Short mmCIF file of C-alpha atoms and ligand atoms in Angstrom, two decimals:
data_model
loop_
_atom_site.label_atom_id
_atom_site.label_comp_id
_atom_site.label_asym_id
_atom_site.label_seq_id
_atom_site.Cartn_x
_atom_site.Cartn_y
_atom_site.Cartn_z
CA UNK B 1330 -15.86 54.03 -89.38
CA UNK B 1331 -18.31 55.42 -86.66
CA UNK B 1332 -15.84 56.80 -83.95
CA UNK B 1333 -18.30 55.96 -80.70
CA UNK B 1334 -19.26 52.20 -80.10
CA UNK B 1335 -22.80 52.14 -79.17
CA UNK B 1336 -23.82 52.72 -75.59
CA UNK B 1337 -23.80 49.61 -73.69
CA UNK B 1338 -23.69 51.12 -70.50
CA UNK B 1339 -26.39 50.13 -67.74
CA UNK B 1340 -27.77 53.37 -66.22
CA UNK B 1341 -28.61 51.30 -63.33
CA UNK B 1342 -25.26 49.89 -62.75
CA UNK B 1343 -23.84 51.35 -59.37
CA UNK B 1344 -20.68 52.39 -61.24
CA UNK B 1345 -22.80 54.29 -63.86
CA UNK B 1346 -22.90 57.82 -63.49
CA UNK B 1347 -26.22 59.25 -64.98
CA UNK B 1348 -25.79 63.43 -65.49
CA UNK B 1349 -29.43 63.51 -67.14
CA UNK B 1350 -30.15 66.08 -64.01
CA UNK B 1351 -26.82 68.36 -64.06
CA UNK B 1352 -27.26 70.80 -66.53
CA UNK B 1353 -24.85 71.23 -69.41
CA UNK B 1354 -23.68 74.21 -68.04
CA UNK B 1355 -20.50 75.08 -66.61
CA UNK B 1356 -20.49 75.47 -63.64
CA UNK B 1357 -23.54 73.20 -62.57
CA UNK B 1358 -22.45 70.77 -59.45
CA UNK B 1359 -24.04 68.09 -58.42
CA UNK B 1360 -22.80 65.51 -56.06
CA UNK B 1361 -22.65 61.73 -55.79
CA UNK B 1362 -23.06 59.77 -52.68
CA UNK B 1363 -23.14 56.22 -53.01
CA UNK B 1364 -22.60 52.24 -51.90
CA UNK B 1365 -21.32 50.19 -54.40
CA UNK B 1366 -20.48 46.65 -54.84
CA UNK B 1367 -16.96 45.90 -55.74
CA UNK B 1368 -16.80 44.23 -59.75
CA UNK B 1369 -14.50 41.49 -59.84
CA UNK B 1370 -10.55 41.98 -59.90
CA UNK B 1371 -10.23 45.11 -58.40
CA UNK B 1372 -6.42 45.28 -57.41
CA UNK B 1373 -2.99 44.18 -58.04
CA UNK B 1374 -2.00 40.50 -57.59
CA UNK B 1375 -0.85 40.34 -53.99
CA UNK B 1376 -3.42 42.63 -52.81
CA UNK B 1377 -7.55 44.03 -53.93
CA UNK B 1378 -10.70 44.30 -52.81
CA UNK B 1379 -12.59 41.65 -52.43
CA UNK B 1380 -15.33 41.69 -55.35
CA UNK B 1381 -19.17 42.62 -53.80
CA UNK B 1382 -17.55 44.89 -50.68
CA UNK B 1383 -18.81 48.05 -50.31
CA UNK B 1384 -17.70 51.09 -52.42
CA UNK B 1385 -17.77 53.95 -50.75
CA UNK B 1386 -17.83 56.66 -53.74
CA UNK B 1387 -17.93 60.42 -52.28
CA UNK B 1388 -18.06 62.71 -55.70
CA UNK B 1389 -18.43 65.66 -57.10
CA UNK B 1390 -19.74 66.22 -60.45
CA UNK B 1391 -18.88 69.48 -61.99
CA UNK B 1392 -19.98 70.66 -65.87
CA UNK B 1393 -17.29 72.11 -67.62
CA UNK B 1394 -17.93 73.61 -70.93
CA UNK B 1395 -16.60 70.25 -73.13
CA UNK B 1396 -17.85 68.08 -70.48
CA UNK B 1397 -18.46 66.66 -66.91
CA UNK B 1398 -15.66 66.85 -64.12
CA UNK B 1399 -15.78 64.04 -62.08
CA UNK B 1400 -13.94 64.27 -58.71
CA UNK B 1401 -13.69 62.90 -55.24
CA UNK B 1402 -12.86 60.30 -53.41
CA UNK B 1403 -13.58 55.98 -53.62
CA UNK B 1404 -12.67 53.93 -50.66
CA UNK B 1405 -13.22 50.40 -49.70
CA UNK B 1406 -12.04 47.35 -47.76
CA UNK B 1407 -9.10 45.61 -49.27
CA UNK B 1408 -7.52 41.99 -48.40
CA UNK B 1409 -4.03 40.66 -49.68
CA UNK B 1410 -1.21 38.30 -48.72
CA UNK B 1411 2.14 39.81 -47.10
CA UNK B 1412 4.67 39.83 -49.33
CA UNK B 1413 7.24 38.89 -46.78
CA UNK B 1414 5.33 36.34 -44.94
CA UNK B 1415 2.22 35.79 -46.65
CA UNK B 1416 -0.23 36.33 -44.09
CA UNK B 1417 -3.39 37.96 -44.28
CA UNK B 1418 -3.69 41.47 -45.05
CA UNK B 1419 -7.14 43.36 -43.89
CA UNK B 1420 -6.94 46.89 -44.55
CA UNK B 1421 -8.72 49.86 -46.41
CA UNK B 1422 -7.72 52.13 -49.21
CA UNK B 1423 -9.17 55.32 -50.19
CA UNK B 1424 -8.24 56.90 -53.88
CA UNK B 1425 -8.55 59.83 -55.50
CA UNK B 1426 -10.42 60.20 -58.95
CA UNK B 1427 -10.00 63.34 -60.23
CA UNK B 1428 -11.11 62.71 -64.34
CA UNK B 1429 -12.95 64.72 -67.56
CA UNK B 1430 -15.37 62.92 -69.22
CA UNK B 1431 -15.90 64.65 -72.95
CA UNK B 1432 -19.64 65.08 -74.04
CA UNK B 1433 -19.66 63.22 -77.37
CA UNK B 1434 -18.84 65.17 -80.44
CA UNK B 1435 -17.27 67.90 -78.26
CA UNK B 1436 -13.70 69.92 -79.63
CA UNK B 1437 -12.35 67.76 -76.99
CA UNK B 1438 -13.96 64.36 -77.68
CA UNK B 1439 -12.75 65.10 -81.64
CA UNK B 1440 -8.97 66.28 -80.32
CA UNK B 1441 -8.11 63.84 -77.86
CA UNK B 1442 -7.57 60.57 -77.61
CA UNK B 1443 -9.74 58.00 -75.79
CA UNK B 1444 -6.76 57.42 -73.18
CA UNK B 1445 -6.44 60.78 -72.49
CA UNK B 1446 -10.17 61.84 -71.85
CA UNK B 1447 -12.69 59.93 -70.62
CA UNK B 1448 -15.91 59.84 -73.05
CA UNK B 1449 -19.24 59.98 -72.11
CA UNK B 1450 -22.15 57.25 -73.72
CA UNK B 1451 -24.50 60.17 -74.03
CA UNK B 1452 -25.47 61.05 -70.37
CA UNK B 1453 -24.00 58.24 -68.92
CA UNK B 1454 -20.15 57.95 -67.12
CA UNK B 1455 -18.51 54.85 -66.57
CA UNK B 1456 -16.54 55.03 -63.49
CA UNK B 1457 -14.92 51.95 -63.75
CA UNK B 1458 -12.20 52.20 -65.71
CA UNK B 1459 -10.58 55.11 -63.68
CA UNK B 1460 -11.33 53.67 -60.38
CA UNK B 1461 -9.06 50.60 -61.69
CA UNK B 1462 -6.98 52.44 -62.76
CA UNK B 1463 -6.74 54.43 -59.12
CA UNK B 1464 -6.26 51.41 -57.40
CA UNK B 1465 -3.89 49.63 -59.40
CA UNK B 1466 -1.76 53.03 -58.83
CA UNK B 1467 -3.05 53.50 -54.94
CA UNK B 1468 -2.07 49.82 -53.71
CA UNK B 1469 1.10 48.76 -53.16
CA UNK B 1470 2.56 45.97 -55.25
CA UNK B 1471 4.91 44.87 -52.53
CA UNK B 1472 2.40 44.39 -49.83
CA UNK B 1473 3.15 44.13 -46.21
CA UNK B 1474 1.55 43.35 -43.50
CA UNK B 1475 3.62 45.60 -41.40
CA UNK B 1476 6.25 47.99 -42.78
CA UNK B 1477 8.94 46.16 -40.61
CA UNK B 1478 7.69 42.33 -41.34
CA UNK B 1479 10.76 40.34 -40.98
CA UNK B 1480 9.61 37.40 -43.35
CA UNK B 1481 10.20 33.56 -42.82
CA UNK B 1482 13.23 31.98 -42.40
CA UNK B 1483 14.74 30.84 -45.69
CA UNK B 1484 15.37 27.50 -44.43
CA UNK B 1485 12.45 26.59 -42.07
CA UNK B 1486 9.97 28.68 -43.31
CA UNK B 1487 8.43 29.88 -39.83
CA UNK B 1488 7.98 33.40 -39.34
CA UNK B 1489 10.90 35.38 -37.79
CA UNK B 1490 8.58 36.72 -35.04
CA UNK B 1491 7.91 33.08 -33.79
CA UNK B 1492 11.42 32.24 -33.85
CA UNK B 1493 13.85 32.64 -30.95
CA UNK B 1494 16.43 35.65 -31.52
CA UNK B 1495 19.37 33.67 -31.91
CA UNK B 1496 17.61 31.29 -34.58
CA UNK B 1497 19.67 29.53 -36.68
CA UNK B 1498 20.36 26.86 -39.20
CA UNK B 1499 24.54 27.40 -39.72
CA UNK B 1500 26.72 24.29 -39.79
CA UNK B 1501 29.25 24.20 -36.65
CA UNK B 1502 32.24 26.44 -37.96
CA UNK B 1503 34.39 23.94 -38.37
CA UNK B 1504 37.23 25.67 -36.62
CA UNK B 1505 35.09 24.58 -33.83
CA UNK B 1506 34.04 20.99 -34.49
CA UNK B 1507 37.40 19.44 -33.04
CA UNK B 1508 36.66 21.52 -30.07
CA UNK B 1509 32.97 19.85 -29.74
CA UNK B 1510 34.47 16.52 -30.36
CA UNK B 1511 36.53 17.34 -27.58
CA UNK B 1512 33.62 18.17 -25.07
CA UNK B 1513 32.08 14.92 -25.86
CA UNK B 1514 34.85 12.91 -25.13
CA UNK B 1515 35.23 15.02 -21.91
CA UNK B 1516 31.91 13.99 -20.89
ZN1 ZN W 923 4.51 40.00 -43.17
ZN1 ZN W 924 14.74 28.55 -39.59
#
């Protein structure tokens, strides 16, 4: 059984990285400055980037003697729902990708597992799978839209913040309902 599938990777695609000019030799840098558009379903459930923003990838690509170090930094817009009170989160996140990719047939490519090593399609990286994995591990899963959100109100649903401070939905104690009765028939 042929260990590689064969390379289906777009050289063009903006989370391709093409090495064809860093030479295989350790030591040879060569760095990666780039916009790209968001793919689809980037993020958690409550919280992602929106697919098509702008990628901001900032790396560094290193040759090591098995393969190609890719490290640096991806950041980029991300919009969610509060956890607490469902409104809109805008924010940003930036995450760190710090990953080997093995040349094909290397010691390491033939010792390691695909889930431990990334693989390169001959010159080609693809980026994407670490970046989701990044972000999956960057954003929160719990998002907020401030770290002290209060939430709704269990039983009226409106946000604490829009609520007077001594909001409340308790029944009358009934220790003091006589004593009511007994101011209406006051009145
Ligand atoms: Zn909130
Ligand atoms: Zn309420």
């Amino acid at each position: 059984m042929p260990k590689h599938s064969p390379s289906t990777l777009n050289p063009r695609s903006p989370l391709v990285l093409d090495t064809r000019d860093l030479p295989r030799r350790p030591g040879a840098l060569r760095t990666v400055k780039r916009v790209a558009p968001a793919p689809a379903d980037l993020g958690v459930e409550l919280i992602g980037v929106p697919e098509g923003a702008d990628l901001d990838l900032d790396l560094r690509l290193e040759s090591v003697s098995e393969g190609v170090l890719v490290s640096g930094t991806i950041s980029g817009p991300v919009r969610g729902e509060c956890g607490r009170c469902l409104r809109q989160i805008n924010d940003s996140v930036v995450v760190n990708i710090q990953e080997l990719y093995a040349y094909e047939n290397s010691t390491t490519d033939d010792t390691t597992d695909e889930d431990e090593v990334g693989r390169m399609q001959g010159d080609l990286i693809d980026l994407e799978p670490a970046l989701r994995d990044a972000v999956v591990l960057t954003l929160p899963t719990n998002p907020l839209c401030r770290e002290d959100c209060p939430g709704l109100c269990p039983e009226c649903g409106v946000h604490w913040d829009d609520l007077p401070v001594d909001h409340s939905h308790q029944q009358i104690d009934p220790r003091w309902a006589g004593l009511s009765q007994l101011n209406r028939t006051e009145e």
